[in-house]
Coordinates of C-alpha atoms in Angstrom, one line a residue:
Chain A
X142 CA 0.0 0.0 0.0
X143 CA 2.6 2.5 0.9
X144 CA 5.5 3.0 -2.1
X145 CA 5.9 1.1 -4.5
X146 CA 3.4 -1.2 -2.8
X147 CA 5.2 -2.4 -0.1
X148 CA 2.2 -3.3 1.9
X149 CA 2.5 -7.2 1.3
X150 CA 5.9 -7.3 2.5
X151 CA 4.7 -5.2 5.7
X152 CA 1.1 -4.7 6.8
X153 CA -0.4 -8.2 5.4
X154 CA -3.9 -7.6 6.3
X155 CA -4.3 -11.7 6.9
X156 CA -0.5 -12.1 8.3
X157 CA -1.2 -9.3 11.1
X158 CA -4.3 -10.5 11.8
X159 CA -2.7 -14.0 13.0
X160 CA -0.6 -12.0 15.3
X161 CA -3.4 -10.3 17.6
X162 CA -2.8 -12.5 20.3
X163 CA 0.7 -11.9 20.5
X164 CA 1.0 -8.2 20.3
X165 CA -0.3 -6.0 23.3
X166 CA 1.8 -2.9 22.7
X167 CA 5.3 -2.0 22.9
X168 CA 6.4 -3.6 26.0
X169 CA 6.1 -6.8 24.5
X170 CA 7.8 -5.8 21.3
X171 CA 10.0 -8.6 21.2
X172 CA 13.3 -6.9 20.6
X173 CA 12.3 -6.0 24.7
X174 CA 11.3 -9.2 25.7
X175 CA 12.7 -11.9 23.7
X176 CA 10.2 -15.2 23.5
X177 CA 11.3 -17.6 21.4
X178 CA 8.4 -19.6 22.1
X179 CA 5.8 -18.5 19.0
X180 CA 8.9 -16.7 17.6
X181 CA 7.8 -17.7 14.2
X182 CA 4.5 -15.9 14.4
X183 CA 5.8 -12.6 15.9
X184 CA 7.0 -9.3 14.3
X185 CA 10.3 -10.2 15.3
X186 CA 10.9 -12.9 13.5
X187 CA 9.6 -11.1 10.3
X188 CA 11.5 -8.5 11.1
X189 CA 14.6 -10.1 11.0
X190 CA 13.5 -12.7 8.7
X191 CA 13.6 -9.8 6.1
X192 CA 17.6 -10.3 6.2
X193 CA 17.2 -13.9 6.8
X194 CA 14.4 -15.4 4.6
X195 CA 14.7 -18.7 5.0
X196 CA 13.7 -18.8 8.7
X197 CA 10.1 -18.0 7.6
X198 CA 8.7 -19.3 5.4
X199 CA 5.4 -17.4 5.3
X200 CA 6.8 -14.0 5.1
X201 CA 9.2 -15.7 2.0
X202 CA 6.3 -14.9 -0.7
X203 CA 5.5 -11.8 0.5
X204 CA 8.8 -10.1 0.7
X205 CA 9.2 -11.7 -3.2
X206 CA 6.0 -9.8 -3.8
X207 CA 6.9 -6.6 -2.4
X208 CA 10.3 -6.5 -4.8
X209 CA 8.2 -8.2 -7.4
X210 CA 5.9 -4.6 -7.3
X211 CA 9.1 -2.8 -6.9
X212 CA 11.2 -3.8 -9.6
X213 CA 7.7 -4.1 -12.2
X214 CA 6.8 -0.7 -11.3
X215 CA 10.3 0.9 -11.8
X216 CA 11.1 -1.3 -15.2
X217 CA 7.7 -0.6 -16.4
X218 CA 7.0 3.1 -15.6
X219 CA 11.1 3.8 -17.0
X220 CA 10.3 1.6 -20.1
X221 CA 6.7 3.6 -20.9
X222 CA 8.5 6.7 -20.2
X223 CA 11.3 6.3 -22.7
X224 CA 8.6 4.9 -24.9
X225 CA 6.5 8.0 -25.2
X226 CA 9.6 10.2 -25.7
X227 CA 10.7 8.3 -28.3
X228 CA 7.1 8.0 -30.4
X229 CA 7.1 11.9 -29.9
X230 CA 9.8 12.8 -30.9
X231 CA 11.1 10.5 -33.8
X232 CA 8.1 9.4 -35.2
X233 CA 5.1 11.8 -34.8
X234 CA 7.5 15.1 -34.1
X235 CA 4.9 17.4 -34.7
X236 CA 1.8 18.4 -33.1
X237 CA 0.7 20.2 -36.4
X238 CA -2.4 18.4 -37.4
X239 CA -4.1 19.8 -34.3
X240 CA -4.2 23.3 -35.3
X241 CA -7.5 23.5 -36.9
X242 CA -8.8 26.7 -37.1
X243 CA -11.9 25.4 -34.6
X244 CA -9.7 24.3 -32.6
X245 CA -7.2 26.9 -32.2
X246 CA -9.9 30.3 -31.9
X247 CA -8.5 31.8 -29.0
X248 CA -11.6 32.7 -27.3
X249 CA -13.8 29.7 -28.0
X250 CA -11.0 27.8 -26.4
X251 CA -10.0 29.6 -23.5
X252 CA -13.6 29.6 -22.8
X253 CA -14.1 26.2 -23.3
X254 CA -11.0 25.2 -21.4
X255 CA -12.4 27.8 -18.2
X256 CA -16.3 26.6 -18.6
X257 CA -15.5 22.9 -19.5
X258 CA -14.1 21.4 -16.3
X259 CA -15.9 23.8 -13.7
X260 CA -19.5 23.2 -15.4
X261 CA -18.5 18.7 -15.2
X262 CA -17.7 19.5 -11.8
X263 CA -20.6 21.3 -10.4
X264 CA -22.7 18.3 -12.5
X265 CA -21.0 15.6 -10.8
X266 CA -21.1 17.4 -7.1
X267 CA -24.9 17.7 -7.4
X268 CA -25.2 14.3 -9.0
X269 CA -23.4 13.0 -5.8
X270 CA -25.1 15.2 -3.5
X271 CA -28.6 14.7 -4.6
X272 CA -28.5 10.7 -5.5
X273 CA -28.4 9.1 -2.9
X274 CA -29.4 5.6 -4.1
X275 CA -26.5 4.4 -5.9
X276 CA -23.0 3.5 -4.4
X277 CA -21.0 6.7 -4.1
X278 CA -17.7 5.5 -4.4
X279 CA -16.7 6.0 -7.2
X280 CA -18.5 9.7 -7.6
X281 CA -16.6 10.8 -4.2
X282 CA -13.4 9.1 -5.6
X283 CA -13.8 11.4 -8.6
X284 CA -14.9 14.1 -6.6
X285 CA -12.0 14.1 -4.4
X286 CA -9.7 13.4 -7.3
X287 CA -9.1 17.4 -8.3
X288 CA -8.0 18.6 -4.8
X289 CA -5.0 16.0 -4.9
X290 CA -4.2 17.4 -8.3
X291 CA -4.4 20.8 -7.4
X292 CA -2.5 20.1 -4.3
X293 CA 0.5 17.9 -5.6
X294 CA 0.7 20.5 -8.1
X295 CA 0.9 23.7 -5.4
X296 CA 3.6 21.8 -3.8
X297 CA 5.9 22.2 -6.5
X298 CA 6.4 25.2 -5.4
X299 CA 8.7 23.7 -3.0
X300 CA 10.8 23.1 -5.5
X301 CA 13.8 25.5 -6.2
X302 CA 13.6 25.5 -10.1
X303 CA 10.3 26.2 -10.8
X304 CA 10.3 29.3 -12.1
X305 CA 7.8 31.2 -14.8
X306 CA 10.4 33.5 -15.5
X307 CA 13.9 33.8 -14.9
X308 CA 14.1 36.7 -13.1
X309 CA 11.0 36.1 -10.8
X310 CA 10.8 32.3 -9.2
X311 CA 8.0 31.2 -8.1
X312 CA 8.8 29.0 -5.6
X313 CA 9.7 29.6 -2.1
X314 CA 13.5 28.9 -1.8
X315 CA 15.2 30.9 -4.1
X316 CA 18.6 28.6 -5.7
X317 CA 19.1 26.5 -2.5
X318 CA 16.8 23.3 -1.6
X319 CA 16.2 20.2 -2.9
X320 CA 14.9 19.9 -6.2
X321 CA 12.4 17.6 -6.1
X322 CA 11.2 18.2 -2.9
X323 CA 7.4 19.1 -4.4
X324 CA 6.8 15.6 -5.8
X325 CA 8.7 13.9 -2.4
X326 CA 6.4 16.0 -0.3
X327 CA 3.4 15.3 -1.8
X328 CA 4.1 11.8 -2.4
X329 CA 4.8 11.1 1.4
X330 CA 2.0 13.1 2.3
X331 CA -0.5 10.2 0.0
X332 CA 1.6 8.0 1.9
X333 CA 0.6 9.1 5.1
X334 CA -3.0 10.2 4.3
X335 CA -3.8 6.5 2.7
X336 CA -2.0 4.9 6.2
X337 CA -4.5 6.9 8.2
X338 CA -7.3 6.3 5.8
X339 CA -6.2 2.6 5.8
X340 CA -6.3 2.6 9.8
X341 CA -9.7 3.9 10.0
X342 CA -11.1 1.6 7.6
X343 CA -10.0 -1.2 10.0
X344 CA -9.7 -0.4 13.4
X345 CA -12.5 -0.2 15.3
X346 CA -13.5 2.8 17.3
X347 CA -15.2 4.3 20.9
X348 CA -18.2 5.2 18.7
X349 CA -18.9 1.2 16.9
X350 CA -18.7 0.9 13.5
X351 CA -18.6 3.5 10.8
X352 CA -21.6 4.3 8.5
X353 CA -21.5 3.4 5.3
X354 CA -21.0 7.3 3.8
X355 CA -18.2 7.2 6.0
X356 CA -16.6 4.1 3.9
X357 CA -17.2 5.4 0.9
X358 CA -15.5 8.4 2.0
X359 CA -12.4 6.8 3.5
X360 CA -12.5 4.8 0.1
X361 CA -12.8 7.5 -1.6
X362 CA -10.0 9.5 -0.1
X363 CA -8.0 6.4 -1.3
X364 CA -8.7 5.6 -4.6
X365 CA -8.9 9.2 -5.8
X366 CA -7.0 11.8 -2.9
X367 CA -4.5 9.9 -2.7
X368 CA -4.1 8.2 -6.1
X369 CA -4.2 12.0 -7.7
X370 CA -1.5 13.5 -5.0
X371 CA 0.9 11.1 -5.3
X372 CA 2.6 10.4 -8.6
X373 CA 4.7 8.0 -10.4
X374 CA 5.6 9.5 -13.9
X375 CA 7.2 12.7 -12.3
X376 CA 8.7 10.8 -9.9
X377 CA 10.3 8.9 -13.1
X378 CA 10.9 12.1 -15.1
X379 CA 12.6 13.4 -12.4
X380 CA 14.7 10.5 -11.7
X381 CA 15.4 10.0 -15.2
X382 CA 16.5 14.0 -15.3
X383 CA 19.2 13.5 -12.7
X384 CA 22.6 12.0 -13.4
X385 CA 24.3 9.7 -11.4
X386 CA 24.1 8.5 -7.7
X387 CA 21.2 11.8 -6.8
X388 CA 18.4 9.2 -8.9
X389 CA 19.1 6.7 -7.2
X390 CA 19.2 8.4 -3.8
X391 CA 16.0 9.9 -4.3
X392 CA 14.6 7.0 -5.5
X393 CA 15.7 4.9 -2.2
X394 CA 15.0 7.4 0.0
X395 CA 11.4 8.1 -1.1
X396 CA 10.6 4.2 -0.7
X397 CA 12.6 3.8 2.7
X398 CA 10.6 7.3 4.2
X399 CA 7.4 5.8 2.9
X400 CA 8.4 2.4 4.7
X401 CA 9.0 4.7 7.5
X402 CA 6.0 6.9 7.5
X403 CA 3.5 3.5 6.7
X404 CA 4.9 1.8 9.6
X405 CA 4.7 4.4 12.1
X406 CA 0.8 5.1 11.0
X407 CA -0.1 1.4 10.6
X408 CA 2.1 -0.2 13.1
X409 CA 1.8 2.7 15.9
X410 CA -1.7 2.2 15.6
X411 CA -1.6 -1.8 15.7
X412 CA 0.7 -1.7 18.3
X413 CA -1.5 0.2 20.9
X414 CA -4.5 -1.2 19.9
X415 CA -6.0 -4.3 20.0
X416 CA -5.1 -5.5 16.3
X417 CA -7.5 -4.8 13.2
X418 CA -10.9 -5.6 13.0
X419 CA -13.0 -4.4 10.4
X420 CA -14.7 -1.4 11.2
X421 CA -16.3 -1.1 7.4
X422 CA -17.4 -4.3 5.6
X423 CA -14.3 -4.3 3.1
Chain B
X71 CA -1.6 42.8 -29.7
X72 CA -3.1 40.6 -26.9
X73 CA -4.8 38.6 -30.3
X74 CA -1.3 38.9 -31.8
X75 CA 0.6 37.1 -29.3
X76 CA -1.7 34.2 -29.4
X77 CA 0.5 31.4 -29.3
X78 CA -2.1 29.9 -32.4
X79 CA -1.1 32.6 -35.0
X80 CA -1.5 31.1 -38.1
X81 CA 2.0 33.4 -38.8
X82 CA 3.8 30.6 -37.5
X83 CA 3.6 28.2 -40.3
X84 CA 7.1 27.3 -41.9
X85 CA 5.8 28.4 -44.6
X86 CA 5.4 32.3 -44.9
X87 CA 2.1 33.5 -46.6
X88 CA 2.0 36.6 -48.6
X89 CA -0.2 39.4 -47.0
X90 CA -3.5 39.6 -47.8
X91 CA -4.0 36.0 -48.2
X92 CA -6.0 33.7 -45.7
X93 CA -4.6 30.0 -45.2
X94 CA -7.9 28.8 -46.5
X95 CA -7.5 30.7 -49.6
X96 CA -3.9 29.1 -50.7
X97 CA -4.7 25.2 -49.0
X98 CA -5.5 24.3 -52.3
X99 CA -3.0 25.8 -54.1
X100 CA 0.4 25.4 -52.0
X101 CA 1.8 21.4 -51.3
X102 CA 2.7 22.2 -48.6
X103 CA 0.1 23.7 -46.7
X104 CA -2.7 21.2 -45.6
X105 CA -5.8 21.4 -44.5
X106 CA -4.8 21.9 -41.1
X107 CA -2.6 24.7 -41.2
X108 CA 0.9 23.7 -42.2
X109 CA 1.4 20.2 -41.0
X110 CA 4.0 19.0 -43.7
X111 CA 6.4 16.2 -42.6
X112 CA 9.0 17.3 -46.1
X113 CA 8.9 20.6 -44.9
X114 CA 9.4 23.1 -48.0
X115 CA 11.9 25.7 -47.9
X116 CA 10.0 29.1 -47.1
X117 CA 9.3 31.5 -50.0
X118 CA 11.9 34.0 -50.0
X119 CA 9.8 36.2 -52.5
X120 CA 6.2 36.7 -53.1
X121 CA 5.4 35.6 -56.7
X122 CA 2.9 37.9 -57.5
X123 CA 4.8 41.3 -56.8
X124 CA 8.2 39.6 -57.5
X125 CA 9.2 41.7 -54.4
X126 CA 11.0 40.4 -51.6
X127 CA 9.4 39.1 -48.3
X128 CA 10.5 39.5 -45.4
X129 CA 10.2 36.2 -43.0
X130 CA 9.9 36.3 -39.6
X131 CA 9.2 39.8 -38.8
X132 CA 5.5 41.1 -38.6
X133 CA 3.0 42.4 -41.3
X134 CA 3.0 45.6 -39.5
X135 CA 6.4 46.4 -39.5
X136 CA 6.4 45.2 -43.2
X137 CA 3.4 48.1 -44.0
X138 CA 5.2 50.6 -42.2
X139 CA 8.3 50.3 -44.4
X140 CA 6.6 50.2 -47.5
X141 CA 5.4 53.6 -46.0
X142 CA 8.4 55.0 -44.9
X143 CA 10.1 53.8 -48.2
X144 CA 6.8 55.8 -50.2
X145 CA 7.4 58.5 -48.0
X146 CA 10.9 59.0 -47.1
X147 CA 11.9 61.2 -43.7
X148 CA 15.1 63.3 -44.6
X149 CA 17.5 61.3 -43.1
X150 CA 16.5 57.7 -42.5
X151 CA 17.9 56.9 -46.2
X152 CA 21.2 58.7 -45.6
X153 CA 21.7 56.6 -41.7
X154 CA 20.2 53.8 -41.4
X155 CA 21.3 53.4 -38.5
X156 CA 19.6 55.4 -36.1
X157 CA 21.8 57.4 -33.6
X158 CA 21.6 55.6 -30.4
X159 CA 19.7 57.7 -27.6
X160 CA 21.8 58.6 -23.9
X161 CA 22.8 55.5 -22.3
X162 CA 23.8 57.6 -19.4
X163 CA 23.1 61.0 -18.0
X164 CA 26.6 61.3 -16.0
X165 CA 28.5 63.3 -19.1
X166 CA 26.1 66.0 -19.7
X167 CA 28.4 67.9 -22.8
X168 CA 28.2 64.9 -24.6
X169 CA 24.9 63.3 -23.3
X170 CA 24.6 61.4 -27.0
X171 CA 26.6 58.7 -27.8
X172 CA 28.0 60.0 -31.2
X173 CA 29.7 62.8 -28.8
X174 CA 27.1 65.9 -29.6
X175 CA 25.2 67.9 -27.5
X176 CA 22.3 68.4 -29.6
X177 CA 19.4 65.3 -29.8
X178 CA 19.9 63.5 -33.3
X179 CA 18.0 64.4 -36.2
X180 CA 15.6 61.7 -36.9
X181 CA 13.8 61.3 -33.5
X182 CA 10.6 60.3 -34.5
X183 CA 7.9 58.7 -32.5
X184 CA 8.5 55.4 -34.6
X185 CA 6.7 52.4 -33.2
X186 CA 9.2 49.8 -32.5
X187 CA 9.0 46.3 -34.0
X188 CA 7.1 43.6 -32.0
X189 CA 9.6 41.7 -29.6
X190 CA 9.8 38.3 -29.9
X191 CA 6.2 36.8 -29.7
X192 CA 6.3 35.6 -26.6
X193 CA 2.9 34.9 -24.8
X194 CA 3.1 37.2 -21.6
X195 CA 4.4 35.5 -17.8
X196 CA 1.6 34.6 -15.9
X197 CA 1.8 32.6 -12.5
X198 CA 0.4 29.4 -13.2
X199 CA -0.7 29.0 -9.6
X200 CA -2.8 31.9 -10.0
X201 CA -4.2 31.2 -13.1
X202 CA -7.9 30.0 -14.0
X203 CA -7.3 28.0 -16.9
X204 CA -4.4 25.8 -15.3
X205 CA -6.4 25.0 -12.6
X206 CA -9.4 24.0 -14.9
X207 CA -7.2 22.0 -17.1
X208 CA -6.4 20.2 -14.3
X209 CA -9.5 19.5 -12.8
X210 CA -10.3 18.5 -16.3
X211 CA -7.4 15.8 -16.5
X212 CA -7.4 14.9 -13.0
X213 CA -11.2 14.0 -13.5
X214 CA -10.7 12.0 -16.7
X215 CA -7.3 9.9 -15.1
X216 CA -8.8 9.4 -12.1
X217 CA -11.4 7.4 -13.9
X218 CA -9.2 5.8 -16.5
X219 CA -6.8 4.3 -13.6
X220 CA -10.5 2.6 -11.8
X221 CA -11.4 1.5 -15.1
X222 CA -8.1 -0.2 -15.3
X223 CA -8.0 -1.5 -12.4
X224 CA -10.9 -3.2 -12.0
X225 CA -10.9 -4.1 -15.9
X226 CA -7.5 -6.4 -14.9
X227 CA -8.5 -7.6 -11.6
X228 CA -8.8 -10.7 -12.3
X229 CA -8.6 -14.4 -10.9
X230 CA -5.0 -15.5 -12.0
X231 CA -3.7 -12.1 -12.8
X232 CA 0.3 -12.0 -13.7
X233 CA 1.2 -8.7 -12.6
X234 CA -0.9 -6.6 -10.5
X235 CA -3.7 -4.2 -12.3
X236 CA -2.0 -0.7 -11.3
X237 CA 0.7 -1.4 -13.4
X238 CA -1.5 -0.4 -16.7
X239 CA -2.7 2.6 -15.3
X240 CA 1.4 3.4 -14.1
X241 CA 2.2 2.6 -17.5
X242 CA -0.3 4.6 -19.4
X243 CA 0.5 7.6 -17.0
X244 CA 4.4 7.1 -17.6
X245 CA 3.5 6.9 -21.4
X246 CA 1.6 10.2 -21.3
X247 CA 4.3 12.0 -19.1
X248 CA 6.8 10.5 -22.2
X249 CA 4.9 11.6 -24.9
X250 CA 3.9 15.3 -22.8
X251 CA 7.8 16.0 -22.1
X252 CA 8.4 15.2 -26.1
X253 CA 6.2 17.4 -27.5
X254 CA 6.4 20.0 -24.6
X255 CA 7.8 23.0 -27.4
X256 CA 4.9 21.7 -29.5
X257 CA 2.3 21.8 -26.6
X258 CA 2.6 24.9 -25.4
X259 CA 2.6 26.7 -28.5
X260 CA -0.5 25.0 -29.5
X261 CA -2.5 25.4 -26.3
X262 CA -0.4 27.3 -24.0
X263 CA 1.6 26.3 -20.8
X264 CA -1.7 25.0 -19.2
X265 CA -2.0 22.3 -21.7
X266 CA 1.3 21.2 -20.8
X267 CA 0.5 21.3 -16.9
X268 CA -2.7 19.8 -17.5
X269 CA -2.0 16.9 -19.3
X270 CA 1.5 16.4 -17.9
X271 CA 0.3 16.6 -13.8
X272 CA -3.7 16.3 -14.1
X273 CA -3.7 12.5 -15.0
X274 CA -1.7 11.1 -12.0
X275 CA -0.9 7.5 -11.7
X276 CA -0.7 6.3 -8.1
X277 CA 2.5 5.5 -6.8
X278 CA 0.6 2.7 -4.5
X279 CA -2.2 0.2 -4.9
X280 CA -5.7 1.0 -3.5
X281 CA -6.2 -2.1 -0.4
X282 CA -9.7 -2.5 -1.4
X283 CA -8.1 -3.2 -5.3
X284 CA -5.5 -5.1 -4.7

């Protein structure tokens, strides 16, 4: 769930349910109080099983799953990349044919362009909020799908290059920063907001189970906040822009902070609580 | 001017049209002008004079200029024949016996309230973050990939699925971005920098699977 889809290899809905018995917080976090009694079924065995895989054999296939989604999404999102550069700009160079006169009337156009978006907008708002009969889902996923957008693409004012203009940058830090800090940021902020939304889905709260707007919400928040703030292809233009060891440092460093940030939200949660239950009929 | 500096001006073609004909009018008639404006992949060399006055045309710099030339040359001033180039004005106040840069005190001659040529046309800076259009352009895109990468996904979730379902949508995304950054010159003098935003950041692909979808 978290980058690259690491969530086989970590959060295992079905694995972490077979530990509820075992986990009650962090005093019994195993690295304090060693047992080597159900060792196999503890975090600590996975945990360390990571660097020695053949000690369990249950977490074997998922760790092979979580590389399996790393190394497929990488290969493939580099290989489509280079693709579409290459059918742009050897073998249909031009974007010529487009400019019909229609097409190209300044005024019909930027009206369209203006009108267009806000007018399907404002439909599908009042379609959501006035239907009620139908599962929502996928209306609210749409819905929320424009604030990631808009969102992820604010944040690249963070970074230090952006500029309209050479003599007036838009961004916040002027030469210094990192310069892909917009995309990092707004990736590990999906990261964070799909951990929380994952939590809530499945831990149960003070107040009993959560209606089913609520679900379609939290699902919604997944499948189109969080899918539309964090990216892939500029993550893989910008990687593919830099030179050297800074791609690959950015590219291991946004999938260990994502680790990082999932297993804080997910596991801090599990750890204090009583385990997952479902607290929406998933 | 605002019209002018449209980045659509039919002006741009490689092909230079003789004032006072429309691109409609000479479709027919030139190779190497379609339909569509002047989409030719064997580019022809641009007409360097105008066949019908046997005169020389000048590419690349604006019909207005061009008129007022053929005015000036109708209607000569006194000395814009004899200098063509024109005497410089004060680059700096400091030396005020010779505030001219040919050394005399007196202002030159041929100070007349010329317009200048058009600078380059380039479309005016805006600040996409405050601009209307960007932002509908990406609600626009964000709308239409946010629906393509469910339709995906469920359309290859499947019993017995190789590879899991995101990976089309994380393709088709990475394709886009591909195709977005290798026609970005192209883009944005067709449909302005917003087009390139838009379709460049509004259809995200996920850099994670959904729970429920995987």
């Amino acid at each position: 769930m978290l980058v690259f889809d690491l969530r086989p290899l970590w959060i295992h809905h079905d694995l972490l349910l077979m530990d509820a018995p075992n986990l009650r917080g962090f005093q019994q976090l195993p690295w304090r109080v060693p047992s080597f009694r159900n060792s196999r079924r503890e975090l600590s065995s996975r945990l360390l099983s990571l660097f020695s895989l053949a000690d369990s054999p249950l977490l074997l296939p998922q760790a092979a799953n979580g590389l399996t989604h790393l190394i497929i999404t990488l290969s493939f999102s580099f290989f489509s990349l280079h693709l579409g550069r290459h059918l742009s700009t050897n073998h249909f160079p031009s974007l010529r044919p487009l400019s019909s006169p229609l097409l190209t009337h300044p005024r019909l156009t930027k009206t369209t362009t203006i009108l267009l978006p806000l007018l399907l907008y404002l439909a599908l708002l009042l379609i959501c909020i006035l239907d009620n009969k139908t599962d929502r889902t996928l209306l609210l996923s749409v819905l929320l799908a424009p604030p990631g957008t808009l969102l992820r693409f604010h944040l690249t004012r963070l970074n230090p290059t952006f500029a309209s203009r050479p003599t007036q940058p838009l961004s916040l830090f002027r030469k210094k920063g990192v310069a892909t800090l917009g995309t990092f940021t707004a990736n590990m902020l999906a990261t964070a907001v799909l951990g929380t939304s994952y939590v809530l889905q499945r831990k149960p709260l003070a107040g009993g189970a959560l209606s089913i707007l609520q679900c379609q919400v939290l699902q919604a928040i997944e499948d189109g906040f969080c899918g539309s703030l964090s990216t892939v292809s500029t993550f893989v233009v910008e990687i593919d822009d830099m030179r050297g060891r800074r791609g690959v440092g950015y590219m291991a460093g946004s999938w260990v902070v994502g680790i990082l940030i999932t297993v804080a939200i997910v596991g801090g949660s599990w750890w204090n609580g009583s385990g997952f239950g479902e607290a929406c009929s998933l | 001017m605002s019209s002018k500096n449209q980045n659509n001006d039919p002006s741009d073609c490689t092909v230079a049209l003789p004032s006072g004909f429309q691109p409609s009018t000479i479709s027919s008639l030139s190779p190497g002008i379609s339909f569509f404006g002047c989409w030719d992949m064997h580019p022809t060399p641009p007409l360097r004079s105008d066949p019908l006055s046997n005169k020389e045309l000048d590419l690349g710099r604006p019909a207005e200029t061009r008129e007022e030339e053929a005015h000036q040359a109708q209607h000569p001033l006194p000395s814009s024949s004899a200098s063509p180039s024109r005497r410089s004005p004060p680059s700096s106040f400091t030396n005020m016996d010779q505030p001219y840069d040919d050394g005399s005190a007196t202002p030159p001659y041929n100070i007349t309230p010329t317009k200048d040529p058009l600078p380059e046309t380039t479309p005016p800076p805006i600040n996409p973050f405050l601009h209307l259009p960007t932002a509908s352009l990406l609600v626009f895109f964000s709308i239409l990939g946010c629906l393509t990468r469910i339709g995906l996904t469920a359309l290859f979730t499947y019993s017995g699925q190789a590879v899991f379902p995101l990976v089309w949508s994380q393709g088709l995304g990475c394709l886009l971005m591909g195709v977005c950054v290798g026609w970005r010159k192209d883009l944005e003098r067709w449909g302005g920098r917003e087009l390139y935003f838009g379709l460049g950041t509004g259809p995200s692909t996920p850099l994670f699977v959904s729970p429920s979808s995987c």
